[in-house]
Amino acid sequence: MRSMPGAFSMENGTHSGVRSNHDSWTNGANGGAVVKREFTPDKGKGILADFTNGGDGSGMDVDSEPNGGVVTAHRPTMDDLPDEIQHITADILPLNLILARLAQFSHGTLQDTIAALASKPVPQITANGNASYQYTGADDTSPESLEKKTTLLKTIQDLHTRWVKALVITEWSKKSEKVSKLIDIRSHLAAKVEEFNMVFWDLIKVKHELHWAKLPSPDLKTALEILTSGEVSWMPELGYLEPPPITVEEKDVWIDNINTMLSVRLSFDEYDKIPLAFRDYSIDSGRVTFKVKGGFEVDLTIGDEDFEKQFWFIDFRFLFTPAQEEVSEPVRTALEVKVNHALATDGLAGCYKYLHEFVLTQKITEFWRQAVELSRARWIDTLSVERLNRAMAIQYWVNRPHSQGSKSWIILGVSSGNGPSGLPDPKSPSRLSLRWFRDNKEVKDFDIPFDAETISVEDLLTTVIARHVEYLLGSIYNKLLSKPRFALRQARLALEVSKEEPSESSLTLQLFDHENAAVRVDTMTGSFIMLPPSPLILEGQRKINSSPNPAEEGPAHLEQIRCTYTMRDLSSRAKSIGWTVLRGPITQEEVKNIVHSSAPPSRDTFQAVWMRKIGWTPQWFVMMSISLGGDQWWLVELSSPQPGAQTARLKMFTKMPMSSGQLSLSDTFFQNLTVYTSGMISHITDLRELHTKRVGHAARPSTNYSLPPQITMPTLFVRLSDMLRSRKDATDASSSTPWAKDFIPIIFRGVQSYSEDETASEAGSPQQKRDSRIKIIAEAKLAVTNKAKFQLLKGSVGHDIVFDGRAGQFTLQLRADMGTPMVTLLESRIRALERLVDFVEAIRRAGQNVVAERVTLREVVFAYRSSDLPTPATLPGLLGGPPPPHDKARVWTVRLDLGKDTGVDIKLEKGNPHLRVLDYLRQAASSPSFESLPTWFLATLPLFRGLDKIEDAWEPIAMKNEGSFQAFHKGLNWVTIRFALATPLGAPRRMVGLDIKPRIRKGKTMWHVYRPDITGGGGSAAWADPSAAIKSRNDEFDKVLKEKVWSTNAEGIRVLGMGAAADMETGIEPLLSMIDAAIRSLVGTPPPPAPQPQLQEQAIPVAPAPQPLGPGQGQGQGLGQGQGPIIQPQQQQQPARFPQSTLQQQRQHAQQQHAHAQQHAQAMAAQQHAQQQHHQQQQQQHQQQQHQQHQQQQHQQRGGGGMGTSSAPLVVD
């Protein structure tokens, strides 16, 4: 039987449509296209496989033996056609092969369709509360069912169309015998016609070739003579001389001339004509070499000195790899012709253009060659290479399991480099360009490095596939990152992308605890690979690889794997976590209320695990909820169950902000869980305590670096004004400025177990563990409002209080037993700190002459010195050093002991001028006005220093029994000084007393020094109006004081009649010196004559020196208060204003007092005489030691304590 070329050989009979045993290889995308087979010479002419099948004599090419037929093998013949007519058998396929392949394709398509329909989600229809019920009736109109039906219908329609085409071919093949014969005849006739044409053109070719074979008429005579004798006798000798050979020097000169002409021509004549790519050139050996980086280099030369003549081609080499080191001779010959023609027509520009295009074509050819080798070797069955016109296409991932129906390929071609107008741009020549089609869509914006110098198709494919892998994994990563679990960083999700190696790109997803799942993409096949291999992971890998669009559906598969793994792992490890796992103590509805209180709107299904720490009270629990929305931990408090109720009622619950991404069911994790839950219980206890005391508070989330990174605790802010409400009610704080901000943060820092708790844990007794106690550690911070006020505080204020001067805040470390409110301890610490802050503020207000050495809650040490010195900055340098040579510049240290329950104790160093009022200072330090102490120390230092100088000056006088000086302190603001001079026996007493008190004049506090025994001279009237002073007794002291002290004003001193006002810093010490000098001028002078008793005034005896007062005596309880005066001034009596009887009574009273005074003077004189004799004896015996004893006595007097000090007793009248 004859068959037409390009048609199918049809089988009639039982073999039609029978499935064959051939391999499943199909040609084309759907397996329905005909395979074009190349003609092979060894098949012979007219090869047919003839057999009979039930009487049908049609011959066919078959692959298997037919059923029920007898096959007769014989040599193929052509009986009914002439021998010269060849039967065409090329490009013919048997029809049974086509039908078998179509049947196989239909079967595989149906299998894939059924598997794809099974992988799609089933609509969830709840029937009677059962979510697992599936409705499969005919009226199912859900979107999922409609989508499945549509997919199945399209598949069946496509297969039906293919089988209809097969039926048409089957019917047509029944008439193929006659058509096949006609085709053979038509082909034979066409071949004969073609032979006529070939003969015609062969004759023309022979005629052209004979033209070169023509020879002129031969000169046989000359040829015979030359062949026999080697010369021709009759031919004349022309006498030509051979040129001499060229020497090396001449060659060098000739080459140098060519080099010079080339340099001149390229530098001047051809400078503007040289293309930009030919700017890199070198001239040597009579040639110019132009180099194009990554392309080629060409050698040119010149053949004439005329610059208008063209360059000539010499050699050519490729500069990219891999490439031939030297081009073959045929290629070189062709290049020489083409390049010389381009040089003759377009010059260097034409030469560059031609060679550049030639190199681009060679590069594409090299890319194509390497791609073909890869597709036949390592990348077999994964690449499809196609050569285009000056371009090539490479399809990768040909047989990938996912994304069926979509293809990805790259096209490498030549870009013209034309500008926007379409015209050639000399600055942008043609170049190799790359286009990328990913999943049937062209990617416009991509950054793929393309190396045209070192050609490597494998590197190019690897880079493109790396970008494709980055797209796939990046799409899955971005979709997962939008989920709440990963958006809130409750689970670890990491994407590692390699720009060069696709196998190094991976997407790591946390499953549970430290277990991770890594997703990779195979470089050659494009299939997804998940690690580590396990049944669960491999099942997820299979689902992703069977997905039509992994970039969209991959996140759902990975999330399902994670949820399943988490639930299984937690269920298996729940009983070995160290806590007690319990059944749910409350109803499921209450559990839903807890979990859904902070869940997203989707409200995914969850599972709950209840746990309790050994040793907790029965009402506290920890609950963990596991869901796709994230793992959540809850601290739950239940109330005691009501009588008759089976379950307890929910009392309180709070979510613990613990990240499930850092979850690790290890001993360390549950130790941290114990710490955190204990802190939460303490936090709740504090909130209830604050609510009970009606203290303003607020809880705010904050970052706590002292806790593990996966645990956060809220910070409790407490209102300071409400906490110190009781103290504010006791004192008027309306005008005071708050020293700290109103809100105090209480930050939980952890727990600390007692040592006996560890012993109980080792014992293993549950009762002992239940009774173990945990100490809660917290930290409170008080931010001050004015950091400048606290410059005196440095570092640690106490063992648990630190002040940060730069930040301006106090940090309090609090430790309390679990269950004890932390705010109670904080309140007591703040009250102690407030007292300290007030005193520090007092030190700061005192100025630069008062410096705090150490400030703690238990002790305050500060130093002070006189404020009238010119260099107060040297005060810190004097602290702790040896005393200066003069007391005026000496620094004195004061220690306040605040740790005693009885009150504040003050300790002064030996020799401090303020030791004379130590008892009054202790009373003031324990009073509400204790913050005024630093200012008082500074203000009274010049006064007390002046008193010390007077005592030192009167000590020699007292030793000689010529007089005495005494100072009596009736309070911290009232000093009485008394001068007494020696008087003969029986003479009136020579004594004067002065009071020193602070008073305010014109808004400034000054010391007022006056004689209290002067009528009106030293009272408040003289302070207010100096002209209101009344004349004094006009004794010797009054005269000398008026003459030397009360007469003139000085710097810091203002005279006020019979008194003076002195500046506290600069005036009081000079004033006391003036008073001392004036009184000492009377030492050794005889007493004035005794005055007669007068009616105008009466002498009041001076009261003895007062004894030190206790805490309840006088008015020395605080600063600014004093006791009553020792000497009461009497008003001067005028005789004209009083009746005679009154004058007589006064005269009698004066005479009685004078008699008593004489008796007292006599007694004092006798005592003085005895002391003088005793003193003279001591002087004679101890003359050498007198000076040393004097210094010791002076030092002891200054270092002693008490309300007042005095010199040796003196007998005075």
PDB file of C-alpha atoms in Angstrom, residues 957-965 978-992 1079-1088 1161 1164-1165 1167-1169 1209-1213:
ATOM      1  CA  ILE A 957      43.118  89.098 132.148  1.00  0.00           C
ATOM      2  CA  ALA A 958      41.173  86.497 134.083  1.00  0.00           C
ATOM      3  CA  MET A 959      44.371  84.745 135.073  1.00  0.00           C
ATOM      4  CA  LYS A 960      45.553  88.042 136.550  1.00  0.00           C
ATOM      5  CA  ASN A 961      42.201  88.505 138.324  1.00  0.00           C
ATOM      6  CA  GLU A 962      41.762  91.818 136.541  1.00  0.00           C
ATOM      7  CA  GLY A 963      38.459  90.939 134.953  1.00  0.00           C
ATOM      8  CA  SER A 964      36.341  88.244 133.307  1.00  0.00           C
ATOM      9  CA  PHE A 965      34.158  87.577 130.287  1.00  0.00           C
ATOM     10  CA  ARG A 978      28.962  89.968 130.302  1.00  0.00           C
ATOM     11  CA  PHE A 979      32.166  91.877 131.065  1.00  0.00           C
ATOM     12  CA  ALA A 980      33.298  92.230 134.689  1.00  0.00           C
ATOM     13  CA  LEU A 981      36.265  94.252 135.975  1.00  0.00           C
ATOM     14  CA  ALA A 982      38.131  93.841 139.244  1.00  0.00           C
ATOM     15  CA  THR A 983      36.982  96.194 142.015  1.00  0.00           C
ATOM     16  CA  PRO A 984      38.520  96.912 145.380  1.00  0.00           C
ATOM     17  CA  LEU A 985      36.949  95.378 148.410  1.00  0.00           C
ATOM     18  CA  GLY A 986      33.853  97.302 149.349  1.00  0.00           C
ATOM     19  CA  ALA A 987      33.580  99.208 146.067  1.00  0.00           C
ATOM     20  CA  PRO A 988      30.560  98.919 143.700  1.00  0.00           C
ATOM     21  CA  ARG A 989      30.655  96.221 141.089  1.00  0.00           C
ATOM     22  CA  ARG A 990      32.107  97.095 137.706  1.00  0.00           C
ATOM     23  CA  MET A 991      30.033  94.924 135.313  1.00  0.00           C
ATOM     24  CA  VAL A 992      28.263  95.414 131.986  1.00  0.00           C
ATOM     25  CA  ILE A1079      35.890  97.309 127.588  1.00  0.00           C
ATOM     26  CA  ARG A1080      39.478  96.059 127.841  1.00  0.00           C
ATOM     27  CA  SER A1081      40.637  99.649 127.834  1.00  0.00           C
ATOM     28  CA  LEU A1082      39.116  99.903 131.325  1.00  0.00           C
ATOM     29  CA  VAL A1083      41.108  96.953 132.635  1.00  0.00           C
ATOM     30  CA  GLY A1084      43.565  98.116 135.294  1.00  0.00           C
ATOM     31  CA  THR A1085      41.981 101.565 135.662  1.00  0.00           C
ATOM     32  CA  PRO A1086      40.680 102.653 139.061  1.00  0.00           C
ATOM     33  CA  PRO A1087      36.948 102.554 139.462  1.00  0.00           C
ATOM     34  CA  PRO A1088      35.105 105.877 139.281  1.00  0.00           C
ATOM     35  CA  ALA A1161      30.916  93.138 147.466  1.00  0.00           C
ATOM     36  CA  MET A1164      33.385  88.825 146.781  1.00  0.00           C
ATOM     37  CA  ALA A1165      36.479  90.819 147.744  1.00  0.00           C
ATOM     38  CA  GLN A1167      37.117  85.474 147.929  1.00  0.00           C
ATOM     39  CA  GLN A1168      39.147  87.370 145.360  1.00  0.00           C
ATOM     40  CA  HIS A1169      41.981  88.036 147.869  1.00  0.00           C
ATOM     41  CA  PRO A1209      35.651  83.189 138.503  1.00  0.00           C
ATOM     42  CA  LEU A1210      36.309  86.771 139.483  1.00  0.00           C
ATOM     43  CA  VAL A1211      35.309  88.624 142.667  1.00  0.00           C
ATOM     44  CA  VAL A1212      33.521  91.751 141.592  1.00  0.00           C
ATOM     45  CA  ASP A1213      31.315  94.255 143.310  1.00  0.00           C
TER      46      ASP A1213
END
